[in-house]
Amino acid sequence: MDRRADRGIAAPLPRDIRKTAIDPDYWYPLARSRDIPRGGKKGVSFAGEPIVLARTETGHIFALEDRCAHRQVPLSLGEVRGERLLCGYHCWAYNTAGACINVPYLDKDKSLPNGVKSYPCVEAYGLVFVYPGDVNAAGIERFPHIPTWGDPAYKTRYLDRRIDCHYSFMHENLMDMNHQFLHRSLMGSINPTALDIREGDGWVEVDYTFHRARGKQPIGEKFMLGRRSKAPNAKSEAREDKDIMTIRTGYPYQTLQFWTAGSSEPALDLWNAYVPIDAEQRKNHTFGLMMVRKPGVPGAIHLLWPFIIAFTNGIFGQDEDIVEAEQRAFDAQGEDRNNEIFPIIQKLRHLLVTQGRPIPGVE
Amino acid sequence: MDRRADRGIAAPLPRDIRKTAIDPDYWYPLARSRDIPRGGKKGVSFAGEPIVLARTETGHIFALEDRCAHRQVPLSLGEVRGERLLCGYHCWAYNTAGACINVPYLDKDKSLPNGVKSYPCVEAYGLVFVYPGDVNAAGIERFPHIPTWGDPAYKTRYLDRRIDCHYSFMHENLMDMNHQFLHRSLMGSINPTALDIREGDGWVEVDYTFHRARGKQPIGEKFMLGRRSKAPNAKSEAREDKDIMTIRTGYPYQTLQFWTAGSSEPALDLWNAYVPIDAEQRKNHTFGLMMVRKPGVPGAIHLLWPFIIAFTNGIFGQDEDIVEAEQRAFDAQGEDRNNEIFPIIQKLRHLLVTQGRPIPGVE
Amino acid sequence: MDRRADRGIAAPLPRDIRKTAIDPDYWYPLARSRDIPRGGKKGVSFAGEPIVLARTETGHIFALEDRCAHRQVPLSLGEVRGERLLCGYHCWAYNTAGACINVPYLDKDKSLPNGVKSYPCVEAYGLVFVYPGDVNAAGIERFPHIPTWGDPAYKTRYLDRRIDCHYSFMHENLMDMNHQFLHRSLMGSINPTALDIREGDGWVEVDYTFHRARGKQPIGEKFMLGRRSKAPNAKSEAREDKDIMTIRTGYPYQTLQFWTAGSSEPALDLWNAYVPIDAEQRKNHTFGLMMVRKPGVPGAIHLLWPFIIAFTNGIFGQDEDIVEAEQRAFDAQGEDRNNEIFPIIQKLRHLLVTQGRPIPGVE
């Protein structure tokens, strides 16, 4: 008998998951809108490609390769003037499409030099999205649809942090709710139960319910999700009698929704993107929208918000520490050696590998 | 005529000494006992292998591979509960032998996953020793014998510091007493004389005597070794009329004993182990027991101790700086280029190379 | 038609300019004289070679390989005594020619070991120069001639800073005055015009004139160069009616002279050397002599000096930031991808490549 199968360990993946590049043919958030005011610019990165995001003085946002065609210095060290981005070194000027439109000291008989690569760039949900892949395939139909954002019944917290690990660790971390043990100091002892697993083309999702085995519900969680009884209807068979959390990776994004028992609208609706920073994709910038349903009392959300922020910061800090420890273990071992026994994570890993691509230069 | 021989330079060694791994088939101290209280754990390392040392709530100490079998994160980030070590991420539980004995969310029809490697682990002399080599050869008969430890006539200082150099530099540093010049600012000018060299299977040792050429004896040294005259019996031929220092590398450990002229018990008895930390063995953790004979007046050692600590800290700091400079020189040159003319160090180098092993992946 | 030529882009160079080693057969400044008093020593570096500069107690300056022949530790950690340099570890003694002249514990029947490499070393202009190349070719006739230094009509500022870029970026930065745009926050808007380009065996030079398009002349510049009108004689055809700046790379050094319209002596005379520090030559130590002509009022230079220092520090800081950004772009891309359209810089690049050498180990 196959001992691996006996233990519930899945067949090997077609590629090392940590040596898998994210598919660039999607829209990725690279900055928050507020970080790029009119006349502003910011240097960011997608999988090792330096990109400058800039906004003209009339408000048009655009994304270019962040390297002057002349001497390769970052254009993000330059300056927006009017509708142009000027390199800060010798004042070569680019338009929003990346064409070089002026070199102040160019001989009159010479043509202008080549410009730089431009990227499709769209602003939505308070984020600036770029399409780093094949520009001919940059269909706006692939743009993420986040209907809860902008719903006045919700208040949104932005997640915006660099985390030194491959994006796949982020997906696995959130989707495997058995990691509640990691948060025992903040959340007490909570037992998750996986109720249902579903999958389709480019997505997997799982439903959980929970009951509190030990400890008190923390105040930040209570303000965010409402007071939860110790074992809400744990013995009930009816789904509508339970708290339900659904976590979905709809490639390349990830969402989490939490419904308290019997409610028709989620108390919490989370949308995340984990954007590779470096060429080896061992670091990511996590952008997220954490939409919290406001309580019935008008304005009460503002009183509760600091507690929600503090609670979620604590949780994110613990998650960040552990996924970075996973990355260090991978770096030391040179290959993924996880032994995954949890079915939804096995499916998730297969999804991330098959949707991704090889990383150039990584065997 | 061979110019190298004329200069007293030895024949080349069979392997680059700095590319020589320490023999793992010995007991190595990896922590102080007090760093691992009941219910505590600590992540350490032997030659690149991560090891967690832990003590159960009933006091049993044990050593495991410091990587959860599930997702490879350090078990030292987890928690001891009762007689188990729990991974801090998803709560996989290990017993003291490294077997995985519980996964909270494992399907009832599945067997438990494989566990992790365990290491023989013994506590002695206030240190926690691990045997990282072939477990079938882990004979306790190879355990170091340190009779002065625990003798009430002595007080012990623990050395416990990370030093960024190959362990061989540590052995050479201590055994070559001509390096007293390094300590001239703290010790004045002292001239060592090598009296005798002895060697055997797995060990070399040398006797020195000293006389002070210039400067005053420092107060910390005086409290540790007693007042030394400027040239104690320098002209006497009798060994018992001299101060004698014996330094011995009994592979893989090193000891130093100092007898003042005419005394039958050493004033100072030092036992050191230099434990490689990283896979390339370019860093070591030095653990030492510095046993100082108490003066005749009861309790006086406590008054003198701060001076002894300050003096030895100064000496160790100078040694640390110079051996780390040696390692940097090796790193820059890519090979050992020492020209050793001192016979005992030539023998020591040969011993360390022949007792050691190649470092995997280092040519 | 060749599009590159149409844009004024030069033919490819025979070697990647950033993978070109500087020619070691020249005199290079490695320290300021005042950093090495009598009995002092300092560890420096030329293209990865560690060098110790030392001065005997009678004042003789000398340069040796900064590695003891014994255990390779830096001699710069040692001590000058009389006319000798002692290694700080085991007290091996070297004379000013690098010969090992004493080992305190050497057996009487043994010859002294080999010593260390010595370098020709000459002090001038307040700097210590070393000749790192072929010692048989160390002709003093190649020593740089800097007549303005020591002229009482000028006051000298020393430049002495480590900059993390290949030396070629330094030459290009200074010679391409179109980079005045980089300094717009400090200097306002200045338009340079290249008047004339000259070249010969081992040198290229260019004349510029300037006019201020926008902004006020900064006070530091005014004190250094005198008050400049907004467009001094911009329409005059006569050279003597213009401010003239001449920048010359006379391999491997670089100079800049600035004459205000009609004056026969330069208001500013700058001499620079960019000395590679590391073996890959991706860092340099810039030593410079910035000689400023004193105003007619005796002593007035001392009042003006702090403003001149502050102004030039600001300029150098901006230059340093941008050349280090260039080096990072090269490191990320692995090759020089500049598209140079400015004729003098094309000539300069050709000069630096053809006068230089391949870097060992860099393809």
mmCIF file with all atom_site columns, N, CA and C in Angstrom, chain A residues 29-67:
data_model
loop_
_atom_site.group_PDB
_atom_site.id
_atom_site.type_symbol
_atom_site.label_atom_id
_atom_site.label_alt_id
_atom_site.label_comp_id
_atom_site.label_asym_id
_atom_site.label_entity_id
_atom_site.label_seq_id
_atom_site.pdbx_PDB_ins_code
_atom_site.Cartn_x
_atom_site.Cartn_y
_atom_site.Cartn_z
_atom_site.occupancy
_atom_site.B_iso_or_equiv
_atom_site.pdbx_formal_charge
_atom_site.auth_seq_id
_atom_site.auth_comp_id
_atom_site.auth_asym_id
_atom_site.auth_atom_id
_atom_site.pdbx_PDB_model_num
ATOM 1   N N  . PRO A 1 29 ? -2.667 45.193 -8.617  1.00 0.00 ? 29 PRO A N  1
ATOM 2   C CA . PRO A 1 29 ? -2.508 46.491 -7.961  1.00 0.00 ? 29 PRO A CA 1
ATOM 3   C C  . PRO A 1 29 ? -1.036 46.698 -7.588  1.00 0.00 ? 29 PRO A C  1
ATOM 4   N N  . LEU A 1 30 ? -0.523 47.879 -7.877  1.00 0.00 ? 30 LEU A N  1
ATOM 5   C CA . LEU A 1 30 ? 0.889  48.160 -7.561  1.00 0.00 ? 30 LEU A CA 1
ATOM 6   C C  . LEU A 1 30 ? 1.047  49.334 -6.608  1.00 0.00 ? 30 LEU A C  1
ATOM 7   N N  . ALA A 1 31 ? -0.043 50.043 -6.328  1.00 0.00 ? 31 ALA A N  1
ATOM 8   C CA . ALA A 1 31 ? 0.053  51.156 -5.374  1.00 0.00 ? 31 ALA A CA 1
ATOM 9   C C  . ALA A 1 31 ? -1.358 51.557 -4.977  1.00 0.00 ? 31 ALA A C  1
ATOM 10  N N  . ARG A 1 32 ? -1.449 52.319 -3.910  1.00 0.00 ? 32 ARG A N  1
ATOM 11  C CA . ARG A 1 32 ? -2.711 52.944 -3.570  1.00 0.00 ? 32 ARG A CA 1
ATOM 12  C C  . ARG A 1 32 ? -2.821 54.252 -4.336  1.00 0.00 ? 32 ARG A C  1
ATOM 13  N N  . SER A 1 33 ? -4.036 54.602 -4.736  1.00 0.00 ? 33 SER A N  1
ATOM 14  C CA . SER A 1 33 ? -4.256 55.832 -5.507  1.00 0.00 ? 33 SER A CA 1
ATOM 15  C C  . SER A 1 33 ? -3.719 57.059 -4.781  1.00 0.00 ? 33 SER A C  1
ATOM 16  N N  . ARG A 1 34 ? -3.913 57.075 -3.467  1.00 0.00 ? 34 ARG A N  1
ATOM 17  C CA . ARG A 1 34 ? -3.543 58.287 -2.732  1.00 0.00 ? 34 ARG A CA 1
ATOM 18  C C  . ARG A 1 34 ? -2.035 58.516 -2.704  1.00 0.00 ? 34 ARG A C  1
ATOM 19  N N  . ASP A 1 35 ? -1.250 57.458 -3.038  1.00 0.00 ? 35 ASP A N  1
ATOM 20  C CA . ASP A 1 35 ? 0.204  57.628 -3.049  1.00 0.00 ? 35 ASP A CA 1
ATOM 21  C C  . ASP A 1 35 ? 0.684  58.348 -4.303  1.00 0.00 ? 35 ASP A C  1
ATOM 22  N N  . ILE A 1 36 ? -0.211 58.561 -5.261  1.00 0.00 ? 36 ILE A N  1
ATOM 23  C CA . ILE A 1 36 ? 0.197  59.221 -6.506  1.00 0.00 ? 36 ILE A CA 1
ATOM 24  C C  . ILE A 1 36 ? -0.769 60.372 -6.790  1.00 0.00 ? 36 ILE A C  1
ATOM 25  N N  . PRO A 1 37 ? -0.555 61.509 -6.136  1.00 0.00 ? 37 PRO A N  1
ATOM 26  C CA . PRO A 1 37 ? -1.400 62.682 -6.387  1.00 0.00 ? 37 PRO A CA 1
ATOM 27  C C  . PRO A 1 37 ? -1.077 63.287 -7.751  1.00 0.00 ? 37 PRO A C  1
ATOM 28  N N  . ARG A 1 38 ? -1.825 64.275 -8.163  1.00 0.00 ? 38 ARG A N  1
ATOM 29  C CA . ARG A 1 38 ? -1.512 64.970 -9.425  1.00 0.00 ? 38 ARG A CA 1
ATOM 30  C C  . ARG A 1 38 ? -0.077 65.488 -9.385  1.00 0.00 ? 38 ARG A C  1
ATOM 31  N N  . GLY A 1 39 ? 0.645  65.256 -10.453 1.00 0.00 ? 39 GLY A N  1
ATOM 32  C CA . GLY A 1 39 ? 2.045  65.692 -10.496 1.00 0.00 ? 39 GLY A CA 1
ATOM 33  C C  . GLY A 1 39 ? 2.989  64.788 -9.725  1.00 0.00 ? 39 GLY A C  1
ATOM 34  N N  . GLY A 1 40 ? 2.455  63.679 -9.180  1.00 0.00 ? 40 GLY A N  1
ATOM 35  C CA . GLY A 1 40 ? 3.295  62.781 -8.392  1.00 0.00 ? 40 GLY A CA 1
ATOM 36  C C  . GLY A 1 40 ? 3.719  61.549 -9.176  1.00 0.00 ? 40 GLY A C  1
ATOM 37  N N  . LYS A 1 41 ? 4.675  60.802 -8.639  1.00 0.00 ? 41 LYS A N  1
ATOM 38  C CA . LYS A 1 41 ? 5.125  59.564 -9.266  1.00 0.00 ? 41 LYS A CA 1
ATOM 39  C C  . LYS A 1 41 ? 5.711  58.671 -8.194  1.00 0.00 ? 41 LYS A C  1
ATOM 40  N N  . LYS A 1 42 ? 5.728  57.374 -8.469  1.00 0.00 ? 42 LYS A N  1
ATOM 41  C CA . LYS A 1 42 ? 6.221  56.407 -7.497  1.00 0.00 ? 42 LYS A CA 1
ATOM 42  C C  . LYS A 1 42 ? 6.849  55.236 -8.233  1.00 0.00 ? 42 LYS A C  1
ATOM 43  N N  . GLY A 1 43 ? 8.007  54.816 -7.776  1.00 0.00 ? 43 GLY A N  1
ATOM 44  C CA . GLY A 1 43 ? 8.665  53.652 -8.357  1.00 0.00 ? 43 GLY A CA 1
ATOM 45  C C  . GLY A 1 43 ? 8.194  52.389 -7.653  1.00 0.00 ? 43 GLY A C  1
ATOM 46  N N  . VAL A 1 44 ? 7.688  51.428 -8.426  1.00 0.00 ? 44 VAL A N  1
ATOM 47  C CA . VAL A 1 44 ? 7.237  50.163 -7.857  1.00 0.00 ? 44 VAL A CA 1
ATOM 48  C C  . VAL A 1 44 ? 7.865  49.030 -8.674  1.00 0.00 ? 44 VAL A C  1
ATOM 49  N N  . SER A 1 45 ? 7.385  47.818 -8.490  1.00 0.00 ? 45 SER A N  1
ATOM 50  C CA . SER A 1 45 ? 8.035  46.688 -9.140  1.00 0.00 ? 45 SER A CA 1
ATOM 51  C C  . SER A 1 45 ? 7.037  45.555 -9.306  1.00 0.00 ? 45 SER A C  1
ATOM 52  N N  . PHE A 1 46 ? 7.090  44.877 -10.448 1.00 0.00 ? 46 PHE A N  1
ATOM 53  C CA . PHE A 1 46 ? 6.342  43.633 -10.636 1.00 0.00 ? 46 PHE A CA 1
ATOM 54  C C  . PHE A 1 46 ? 7.318  42.551 -11.065 1.00 0.00 ? 46 PHE A C  1
ATOM 55  N N  . ALA A 1 47 ? 7.531  41.581 -10.212 1.00 0.00 ? 47 ALA A N  1
ATOM 56  C CA . ALA A 1 47 ? 8.366  40.419 -10.547 1.00 0.00 ? 47 ALA A CA 1
ATOM 57  C C  . ALA A 1 47 ? 9.702  40.826 -11.152 1.00 0.00 ? 47 ALA A C  1
ATOM 58  N N  . GLY A 1 48 ? 10.316 41.848 -10.564 1.00 0.00 ? 48 GLY A N  1
ATOM 59  C CA . GLY A 1 48 ? 11.636 42.272 -11.013 1.00 0.00 ? 48 GLY A CA 1
ATOM 60  C C  . GLY A 1 48 ? 11.618 43.348 -12.071 1.00 0.00 ? 48 GLY A C  1
ATOM 61  N N  . GLU A 1 49 ? 10.454 43.650 -12.656 1.00 0.00 ? 49 GLU A N  1
ATOM 62  C CA . GLU A 1 49 ? 10.377 44.743 -13.637 1.00 0.00 ? 49 GLU A CA 1
ATOM 63  C C  . GLU A 1 49 ? 10.120 46.055 -12.901 1.00 0.00 ? 49 GLU A C  1
ATOM 64  N N  . PRO A 1 50 ? 11.044 47.025 -13.034 1.00 0.00 ? 50 PRO A N  1
ATOM 65  C CA . PRO A 1 50 ? 10.803 48.311 -12.390 1.00 0.00 ? 50 PRO A CA 1
ATOM 66  C C  . PRO A 1 50 ? 9.765  49.112 -13.182 1.00 0.00 ? 50 PRO A C  1
ATOM 67  N N  . ILE A 1 51 ? 8.788  49.636 -12.477 1.00 0.00 ? 51 ILE A N  1
ATOM 68  C CA . ILE A 1 51 ? 7.687  50.366 -13.108 1.00 0.00 ? 51 ILE A CA 1
ATOM 69  C C  . ILE A 1 51 ? 7.503  51.685 -12.372 1.00 0.00 ? 51 ILE A C  1
ATOM 70  N N  . VAL A 1 52 ? 7.350  52.780 -13.128 1.00 0.00 ? 52 VAL A N  1
ATOM 71  C CA . VAL A 1 52 ? 7.015  54.055 -12.504 1.00 0.00 ? 52 VAL A CA 1
ATOM 72  C C  . VAL A 1 52 ? 5.535  54.331 -12.765 1.00 0.00 ? 52 VAL A C  1
ATOM 73  N N  . LEU A 1 53 ? 4.820  54.614 -11.665 1.00 0.00 ? 53 LEU A N  1
ATOM 74  C CA . LEU A 1 53 ? 3.437  55.054 -11.769 1.00 0.00 ? 53 LEU A CA 1
ATOM 75  C C  . LEU A 1 53 ? 3.448  56.571 -11.617 1.00 0.00 ? 53 LEU A C  1
ATOM 76  N N  . ALA A 1 54 ? 2.722  57.269 -12.488 1.00 0.00 ? 54 ALA A N  1
ATOM 77  C CA . ALA A 1 54 ? 2.740  58.738 -12.405 1.00 0.00 ? 54 ALA A CA 1
ATOM 78  C C  . ALA A 1 54 ? 1.376  59.279 -12.787 1.00 0.00 ? 54 ALA A C  1
ATOM 79  N N  . ARG A 1 55 ? 1.116  60.499 -12.348 1.00 0.00 ? 55 ARG A N  1
ATOM 80  C CA . ARG A 1 55 ? -0.145 61.148 -12.669 1.00 0.00 ? 55 ARG A CA 1
ATOM 81  C C  . ARG A 1 55 ? 0.169  62.541 -13.191 1.00 0.00 ? 55 ARG A C  1
ATOM 82  N N  . THR A 1 56 ? -0.374 62.846 -14.348 1.00 0.00 ? 56 THR A N  1
ATOM 83  C CA . THR A 1 56 ? -0.097 64.163 -14.934 1.00 0.00 ? 56 THR A CA 1
ATOM 84  C C  . THR A 1 56 ? -0.788 65.249 -14.127 1.00 0.00 ? 56 THR A C  1
ATOM 85  N N  . GLU A 1 57 ? -0.445 66.482 -14.444 1.00 0.00 ? 57 GLU A N  1
ATOM 86  C CA . GLU A 1 57 ? -1.034 67.584 -13.685 1.00 0.00 ? 57 GLU A CA 1
ATOM 87  C C  . GLU A 1 57 ? -2.527 67.732 -13.969 1.00 0.00 ? 57 GLU A C  1
ATOM 88  N N  . THR A 1 58 ? -3.001 67.189 -15.094 1.00 0.00 ? 58 THR A N  1
ATOM 89  C CA . THR A 1 58 ? -4.457 67.193 -15.327 1.00 0.00 ? 58 THR A CA 1
ATOM 90  C C  . THR A 1 58 ? -5.128 65.921 -14.799 1.00 0.00 ? 58 THR A C  1
ATOM 91  N N  . GLY A 1 59 ? -4.351 64.992 -14.207 1.00 0.00 ? 59 GLY A N  1
ATOM 92  C CA . GLY A 1 59 ? -4.975 63.867 -13.522 1.00 0.00 ? 59 GLY A CA 1
ATOM 93  C C  . GLY A 1 59 ? -4.901 62.534 -14.234 1.00 0.00 ? 59 GLY A C  1
ATOM 94  N N  . HIS A 1 60 ? -4.268 62.453 -15.381 1.00 0.00 ? 60 HIS A N  1
ATOM 95  C CA . HIS A 1 60 ? -4.176 61.205 -16.125 1.00 0.00 ? 60 HIS A CA 1
ATOM 96  C C  . HIS A 1 60 ? -3.107 60.307 -15.497 1.00 0.00 ? 60 HIS A C  1
ATOM 97  N N  . ILE A 1 61 ? -3.492 59.076 -15.136 1.00 0.00 ? 61 ILE A N  1
ATOM 98  C CA . ILE A 1 61 ? -2.518 58.178 -14.510 1.00 0.00 ? 61 ILE A CA 1
ATOM 99  C C  . ILE A 1 61 ? -1.924 57.266 -15.574 1.00 0.00 ? 61 ILE A C  1
ATOM 100 N N  . PHE A 1 62 ? -0.635 56.940 -15.432 1.00 0.00 ? 62 PHE A N  1
ATOM 101 C CA . PHE A 1 62 ? 0.010  56.074 -16.416 1.00 0.00 ? 62 PHE A CA 1
ATOM 102 C C  . PHE A 1 62 ? 1.166  55.311 -15.781 1.00 0.00 ? 62 PHE A C  1
ATOM 103 N N  . ALA A 1 63 ? 1.619  54.262 -16.473 1.00 0.00 ? 63 ALA A N  1
ATOM 104 C CA . ALA A 1 63 ? 2.666  53.368 -15.960 1.00 0.00 ? 63 ALA A CA 1
ATOM 105 C C  . ALA A 1 63 ? 3.696  53.117 -17.051 1.00 0.00 ? 63 ALA A C  1
ATOM 106 N N  . LEU A 1 64 ? 4.961  53.390 -16.731 1.00 0.00 ? 64 LEU A N  1
ATOM 107 C CA . LEU A 1 64 ? 6.048  53.182 -17.699 1.00 0.00 ? 64 LEU A CA 1
ATOM 108 C C  . LEU A 1 64 ? 7.146  52.333 -17.066 1.00 0.00 ? 64 LEU A C  1
ATOM 109 N N  . GLU A 1 65 ? 7.948  51.740 -17.909 1.00 0.00 ? 65 GLU A N  1
ATOM 110 C CA . GLU A 1 65 ? 9.194  51.113 -17.467 1.00 0.00 ? 65 GLU A CA 1
ATOM 111 C C  . GLU A 1 65 ? 9.981  52.162 -16.694 1.00 0.00 ? 65 GLU A C  1
ATOM 112 N N  . ASP A 1 66 ? 10.488 51.806 -15.514 1.00 0.00 ? 66 ASP A N  1
ATOM 113 C CA . ASP A 1 66 ? 11.121 52.806 -14.647 1.00 0.00 ? 66 ASP A CA 1
ATOM 114 C C  . ASP A 1 66 ? 12.634 52.886 -14.900 1.00 0.00 ? 66 ASP A C  1
ATOM 115 N N  . ARG A 1 67 ? 12.962 53.126 -16.170 1.00 0.00 ? 67 ARG A N  1
ATOM 116 C CA . ARG A 1 67 ? 14.369 53.220 -16.573 1.00 0.00 ? 67 ARG A CA 1
ATOM 117 C C  . ARG A 1 67 ? 14.435 54.157 -17.755 1.00 0.00 ? 67 ARG A C  1
#
